[in-house]
PDB file of C-alpha atoms in Angstrom:
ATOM      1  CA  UNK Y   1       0.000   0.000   0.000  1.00 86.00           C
ATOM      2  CA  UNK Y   2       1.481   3.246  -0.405  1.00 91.00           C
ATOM      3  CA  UNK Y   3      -0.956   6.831   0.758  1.00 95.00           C
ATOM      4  CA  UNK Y   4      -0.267   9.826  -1.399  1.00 97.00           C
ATOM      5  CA  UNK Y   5      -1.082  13.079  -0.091  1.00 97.00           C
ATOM      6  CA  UNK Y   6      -0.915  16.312  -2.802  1.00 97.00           C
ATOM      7  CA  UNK Y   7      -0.117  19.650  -1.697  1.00 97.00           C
ATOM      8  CA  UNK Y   8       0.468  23.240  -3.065  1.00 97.00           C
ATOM      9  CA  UNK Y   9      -2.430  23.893  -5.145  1.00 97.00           C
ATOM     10  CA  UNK Y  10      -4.231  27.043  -5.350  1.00 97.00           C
ATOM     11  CA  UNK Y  11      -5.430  30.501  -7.213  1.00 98.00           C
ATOM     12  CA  UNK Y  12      -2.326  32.255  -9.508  1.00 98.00           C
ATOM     13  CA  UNK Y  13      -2.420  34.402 -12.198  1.00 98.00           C
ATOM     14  CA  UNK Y  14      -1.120  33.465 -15.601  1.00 98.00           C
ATOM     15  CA  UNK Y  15       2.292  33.819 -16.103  1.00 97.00           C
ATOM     16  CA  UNK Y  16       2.887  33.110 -12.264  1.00 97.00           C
ATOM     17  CA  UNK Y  17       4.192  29.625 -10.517  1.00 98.00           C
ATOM     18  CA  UNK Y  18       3.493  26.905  -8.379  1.00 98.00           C
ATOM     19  CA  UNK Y  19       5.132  23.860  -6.855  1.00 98.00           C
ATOM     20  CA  UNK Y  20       2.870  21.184  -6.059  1.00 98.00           C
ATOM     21  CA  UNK Y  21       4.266  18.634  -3.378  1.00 98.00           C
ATOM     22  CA  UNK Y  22       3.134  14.837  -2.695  1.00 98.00           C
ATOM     23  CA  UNK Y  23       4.122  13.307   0.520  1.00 97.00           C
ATOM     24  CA  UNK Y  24       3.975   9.760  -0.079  1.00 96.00           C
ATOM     25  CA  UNK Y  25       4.078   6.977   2.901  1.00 91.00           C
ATOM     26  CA  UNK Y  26       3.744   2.910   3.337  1.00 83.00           C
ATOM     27  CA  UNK Y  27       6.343   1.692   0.775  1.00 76.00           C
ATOM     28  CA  UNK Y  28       9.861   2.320   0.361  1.00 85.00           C
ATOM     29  CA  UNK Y  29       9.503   5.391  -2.082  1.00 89.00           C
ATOM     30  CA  UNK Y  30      12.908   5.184  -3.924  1.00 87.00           C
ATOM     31  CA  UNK Y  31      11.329   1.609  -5.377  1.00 88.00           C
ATOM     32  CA  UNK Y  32       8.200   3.235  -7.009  1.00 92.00           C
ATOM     33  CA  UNK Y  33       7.836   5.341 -10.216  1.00 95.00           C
ATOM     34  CA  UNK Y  34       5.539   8.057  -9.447  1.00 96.00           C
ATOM     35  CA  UNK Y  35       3.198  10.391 -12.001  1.00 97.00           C
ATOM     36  CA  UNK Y  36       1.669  13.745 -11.930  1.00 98.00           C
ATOM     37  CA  UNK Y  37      -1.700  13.589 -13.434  1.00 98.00           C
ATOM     38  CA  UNK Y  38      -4.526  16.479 -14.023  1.00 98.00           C
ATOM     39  CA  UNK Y  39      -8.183  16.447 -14.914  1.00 98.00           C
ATOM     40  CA  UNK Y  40     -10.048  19.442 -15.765  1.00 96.00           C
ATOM     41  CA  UNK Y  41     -14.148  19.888 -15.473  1.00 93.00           C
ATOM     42  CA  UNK Y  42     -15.153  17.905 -18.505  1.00 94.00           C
ATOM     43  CA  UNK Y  43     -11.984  16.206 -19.369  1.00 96.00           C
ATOM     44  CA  UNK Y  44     -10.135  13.063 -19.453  1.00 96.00           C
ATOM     45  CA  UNK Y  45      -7.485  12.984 -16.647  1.00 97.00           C
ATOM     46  CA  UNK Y  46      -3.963  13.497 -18.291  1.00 96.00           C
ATOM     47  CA  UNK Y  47      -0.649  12.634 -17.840  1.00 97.00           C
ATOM     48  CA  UNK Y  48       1.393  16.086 -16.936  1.00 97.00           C
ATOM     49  CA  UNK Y  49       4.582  14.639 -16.119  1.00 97.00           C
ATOM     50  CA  UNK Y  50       6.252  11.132 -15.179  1.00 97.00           C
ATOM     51  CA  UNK Y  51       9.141  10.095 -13.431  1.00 96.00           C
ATOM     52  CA  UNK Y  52      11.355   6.821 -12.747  1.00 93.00           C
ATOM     53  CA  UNK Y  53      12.846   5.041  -9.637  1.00 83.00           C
ATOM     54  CA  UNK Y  54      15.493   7.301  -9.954  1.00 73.00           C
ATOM     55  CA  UNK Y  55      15.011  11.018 -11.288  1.00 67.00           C
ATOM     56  CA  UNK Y  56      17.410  10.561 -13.889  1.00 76.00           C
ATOM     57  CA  UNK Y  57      14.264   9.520 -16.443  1.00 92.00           C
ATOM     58  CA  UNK Y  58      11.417  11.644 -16.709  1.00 94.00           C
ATOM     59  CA  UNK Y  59       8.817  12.047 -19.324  1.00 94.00           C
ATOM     60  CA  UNK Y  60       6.016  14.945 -19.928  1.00 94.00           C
ATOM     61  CA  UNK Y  61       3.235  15.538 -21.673  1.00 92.00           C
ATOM     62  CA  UNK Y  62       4.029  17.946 -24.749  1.00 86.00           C
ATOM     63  CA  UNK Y  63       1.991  20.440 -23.840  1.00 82.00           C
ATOM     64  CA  UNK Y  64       4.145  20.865 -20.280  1.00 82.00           C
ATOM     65  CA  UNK Y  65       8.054  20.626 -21.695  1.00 81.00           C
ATOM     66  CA  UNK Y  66       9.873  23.491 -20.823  1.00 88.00           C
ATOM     67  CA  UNK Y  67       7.352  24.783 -17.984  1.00 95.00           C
ATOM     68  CA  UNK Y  68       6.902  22.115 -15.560  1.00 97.00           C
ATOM     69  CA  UNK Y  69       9.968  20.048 -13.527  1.00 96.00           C
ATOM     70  CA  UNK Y  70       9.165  16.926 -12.549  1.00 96.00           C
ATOM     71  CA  UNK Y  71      11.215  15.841  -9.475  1.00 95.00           C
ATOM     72  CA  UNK Y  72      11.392  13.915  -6.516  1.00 94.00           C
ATOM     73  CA  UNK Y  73      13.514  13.519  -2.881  1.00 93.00           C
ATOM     74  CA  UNK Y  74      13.521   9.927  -2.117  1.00 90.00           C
ATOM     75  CA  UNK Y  75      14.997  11.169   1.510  1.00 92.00           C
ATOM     76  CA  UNK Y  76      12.173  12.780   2.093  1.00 94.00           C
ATOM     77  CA  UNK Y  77       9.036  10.508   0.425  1.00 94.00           C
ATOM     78  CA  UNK Y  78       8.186  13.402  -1.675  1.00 96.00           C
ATOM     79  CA  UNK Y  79       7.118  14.320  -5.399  1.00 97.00           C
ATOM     80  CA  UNK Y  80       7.782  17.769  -6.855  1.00 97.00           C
ATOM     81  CA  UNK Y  81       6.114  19.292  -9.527  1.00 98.00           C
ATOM     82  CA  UNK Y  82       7.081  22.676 -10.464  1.00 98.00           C
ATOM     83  CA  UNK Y  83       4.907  24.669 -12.810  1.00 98.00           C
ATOM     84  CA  UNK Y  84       6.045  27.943 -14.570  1.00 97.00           C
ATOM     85  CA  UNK Y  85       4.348  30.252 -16.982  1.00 96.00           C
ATOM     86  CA  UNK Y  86       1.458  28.947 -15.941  1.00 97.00           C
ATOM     87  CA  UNK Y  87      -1.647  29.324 -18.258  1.00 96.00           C
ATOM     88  CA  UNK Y  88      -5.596  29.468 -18.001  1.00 96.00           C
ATOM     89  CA  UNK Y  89      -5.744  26.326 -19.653  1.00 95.00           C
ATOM     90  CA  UNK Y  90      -3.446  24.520 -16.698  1.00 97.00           C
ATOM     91  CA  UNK Y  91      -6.457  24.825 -14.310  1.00 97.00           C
ATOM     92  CA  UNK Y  92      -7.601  21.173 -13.223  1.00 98.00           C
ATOM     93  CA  UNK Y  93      -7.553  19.425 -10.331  1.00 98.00           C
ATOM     94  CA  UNK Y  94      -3.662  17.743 -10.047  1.00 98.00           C
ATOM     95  CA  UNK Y  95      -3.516  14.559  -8.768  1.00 98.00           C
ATOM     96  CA  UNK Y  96       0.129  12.542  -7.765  1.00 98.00           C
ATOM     97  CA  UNK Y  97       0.196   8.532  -8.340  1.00 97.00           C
ATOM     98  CA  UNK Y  98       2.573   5.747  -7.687  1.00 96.00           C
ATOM     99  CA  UNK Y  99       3.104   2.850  -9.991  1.00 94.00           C
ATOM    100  CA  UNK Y 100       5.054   0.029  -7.734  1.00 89.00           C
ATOM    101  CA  UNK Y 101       5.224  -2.663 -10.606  1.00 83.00           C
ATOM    102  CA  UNK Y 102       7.538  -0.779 -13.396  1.00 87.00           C
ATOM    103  CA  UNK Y 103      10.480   1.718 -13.632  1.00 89.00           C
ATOM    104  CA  UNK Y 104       8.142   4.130 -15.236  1.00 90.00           C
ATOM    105  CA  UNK Y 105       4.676   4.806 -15.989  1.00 91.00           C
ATOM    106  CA  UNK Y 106       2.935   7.122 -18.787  1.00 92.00           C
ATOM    107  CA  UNK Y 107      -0.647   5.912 -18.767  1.00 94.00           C
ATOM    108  CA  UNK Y 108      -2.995   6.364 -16.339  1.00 94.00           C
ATOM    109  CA  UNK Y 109      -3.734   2.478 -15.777  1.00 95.00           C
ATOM    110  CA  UNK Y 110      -0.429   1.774 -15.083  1.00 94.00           C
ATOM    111  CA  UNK Y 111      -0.430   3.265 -11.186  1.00 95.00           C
ATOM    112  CA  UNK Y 112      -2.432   1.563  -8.522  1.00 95.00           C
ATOM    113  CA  UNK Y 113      -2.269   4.436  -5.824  1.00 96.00           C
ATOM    114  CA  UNK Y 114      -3.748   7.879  -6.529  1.00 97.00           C
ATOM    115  CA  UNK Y 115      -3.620  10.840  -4.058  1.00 97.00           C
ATOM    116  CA  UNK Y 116      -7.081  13.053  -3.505  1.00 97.00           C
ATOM    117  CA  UNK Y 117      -5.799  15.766  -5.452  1.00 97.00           C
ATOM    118  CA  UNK Y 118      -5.590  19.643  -4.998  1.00 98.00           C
ATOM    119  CA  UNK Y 119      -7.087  22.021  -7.256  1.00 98.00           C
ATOM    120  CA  UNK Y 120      -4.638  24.328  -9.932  1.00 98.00           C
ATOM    121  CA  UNK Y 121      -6.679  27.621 -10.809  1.00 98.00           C
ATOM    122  CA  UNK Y 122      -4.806  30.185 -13.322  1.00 98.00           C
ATOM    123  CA  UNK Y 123      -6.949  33.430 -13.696  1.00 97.00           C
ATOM    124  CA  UNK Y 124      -6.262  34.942 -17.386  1.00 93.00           C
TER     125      UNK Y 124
END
């Protein structure tokens, strides 16, 4: 079992930053791959970012390269995600996930363990 709890979310205007944080617990968190997701009112959740065992491998959506860091402490059980030049269209609730079977995970069926999720809002 591993509990995922998101952090960091809130109202910015575009152009601004955040850093969304995801303490994770229950499992040894150096041995899981871990995802950023993000679903928006009417939308398919999406992959924003992914990263491997190690941070050495990462993978993002296209629409995030260049804006958002994926990143994570393995000291300190936590996933980063840090968002700049942050746009309207970015607003969705961001949810962190941990995939315990393979080194890395892009799709959304792939992680077993999904956080509650804290809400991204970029006024225009």
């Amino acid at each position: 079992q591993v509990q995922l709890v998101e952090s960091g979310g809130g109202l910015v205007q575009a152009g601004g930053s955040l850093r969304l944080s995801c303490a994770a617990s229950g499992r040894t968190f150096s041995s899981v791959a871990m995802g950023w997701f993000r679903q928006a009112p009417g939308k398919e959740r999406e992959l924003v970012a992914a990263i491997g065992r190690s941070d050495s491998n990462t993978v993002y959506a296209d629409s995030e390269k260049g804006r958002f860091t994926i990143s994570r402490d393995n000291a300190r059980n936590t996933l980063y995600l840090q968002m700049n030049n942050l746009k309207p269209e970015d607003t969705a609730v961001y949810y962190c996930a941990a995939a315990p079977q393979i080194p890395i995970a892009t799709m959304t069926w792939q992680y077993d363990y999904w956080g509650q999720g804290t809400q991204v809002t970029v006024s225009s």
